[in-house]
Amino acid sequence: MNFPTVKKVTTHVLAEMKLRGEKISMLTAYDYSMAKILDHAGIDVILVGDSASNVMAGYDTTIPITLDEMIYHGASVVRAVKRALVVVDLPFGTYQGNSKEALNSAIRIMKETGASAVKLEGGEEIKESIQRILSAGIPVMGHLGLTPQSIHKFGTYVVRAREEKEAQKLMNDAKLLDELGCFAVVLEKIPATLAEKVTKSVRMPVIGIGAGRGVDGQVLVLHDMLGLTTEFSPRFLRRYHNLFEEIKKAVVNYIHDVKTLDFPNEKEQY
Ligand code: KIV
């Protein structure tokens, strides 16, 4: 089956996909080579997520990654991509302080990476930052539910918004982001029934991760779905490969060939 029909995915294309009920595919990428594969495969959206902090840099949380590091990853991805919409995460500490700082951070991402949009975590608390970024003509994707930049407030990675009060706040925040003009929102690790209710209540496309199938699209962290990471196995994660083992096998074979003088052979030298 071959789904990609448009030459270039834009925020407008995503809105049309929601209207006609076509699901949106989104994955993370942080470097040129992987982004090129995703784009060739026909992915709709590539998120240069601050999960780079975990899977690329080896930190426990997304908190340490800097704006300069996100710009490095973002620019590498953009250089590889012709069709997908590229969205770059604003990292922790670059937009919560005040709206001017938020706008400056978003402008740096847009100018220095060539990406098409930014993503921020939160609702009402960061309303002014979102408004200011949007007023500069920069498309904003929201992120609600389990927002990893707030992990020290949550204290745990369990499912969010199971309780009525938190579910109501999430619904209000989603409607606010929609009214402000965000072009999409990510809902992470919340009950499927709530995610479906939000999806039906807002115009913008809703992309889920651990939010069930009643949403407009799905996102996963590339390294998790490819099985490059092994230590993390939440229920919502479908692994499409076991690349950790595959790559390890190839490296073990290479070491063997070097040690036994099998590599390089006569055809592999000048
Ligand atoms: O940084 C990231 O990878 C994300 C996804 C989990 C949506 O925000």
Tab-separated table of C-alpha atoms in Angstrom, residues 11 85 102-103 106-107 109-111 115-118 129-141 180-183:
chain	number	residue	atom	x	y	z
A	11	THR	CA	0.228	22.236	8.474
A	85	LEU	CA	6.780	18.348	7.878
A	102	ALA	CA	9.933	31.849	24.134
A	103	LEU	CA	9.709	33.861	20.916
A	106	ALA	CA	11.380	29.706	18.520
A	107	ILE	CA	12.941	32.220	16.116
A	109	ILE	CA	14.909	27.200	15.814
A	110	MET	CA	13.185	28.450	12.665
A	111	LYS	CA	16.154	30.481	11.367
A	115	ALA	CA	12.192	23.511	10.292
A	116	SER	CA	8.522	24.321	9.683
A	117	ALA	CA	7.186	24.399	13.250
A	118	VAL	CA	7.994	24.132	16.955
A	129	SER	CA	4.393	32.180	25.062
A	130	ILE	CA	2.238	30.310	22.548
A	131	GLN	CA	0.403	33.507	21.547
A	132	ARG	CA	3.640	35.422	21.010
A	133	ILE	CA	5.222	32.648	18.921
A	134	LEU	CA	2.062	32.299	16.832
A	135	SER	CA	1.878	36.060	16.317
A	136	ALA	CA	5.326	35.899	14.680
A	137	GLY	CA	3.921	33.469	12.123
A	138	ILE	CA	5.566	30.364	13.605
A	139	PRO	CA	3.327	27.266	13.628
A	140	VAL	CA	3.001	25.679	17.091
A	141	MET	CA	2.273	22.061	18.008
A	180	LEU	CA	-5.153	30.041	20.104
A	181	GLY	CA	-4.386	28.538	16.702
A	182	CYS	CA	-2.013	25.619	17.350
A	183	PHE	CA	-1.934	23.472	14.220
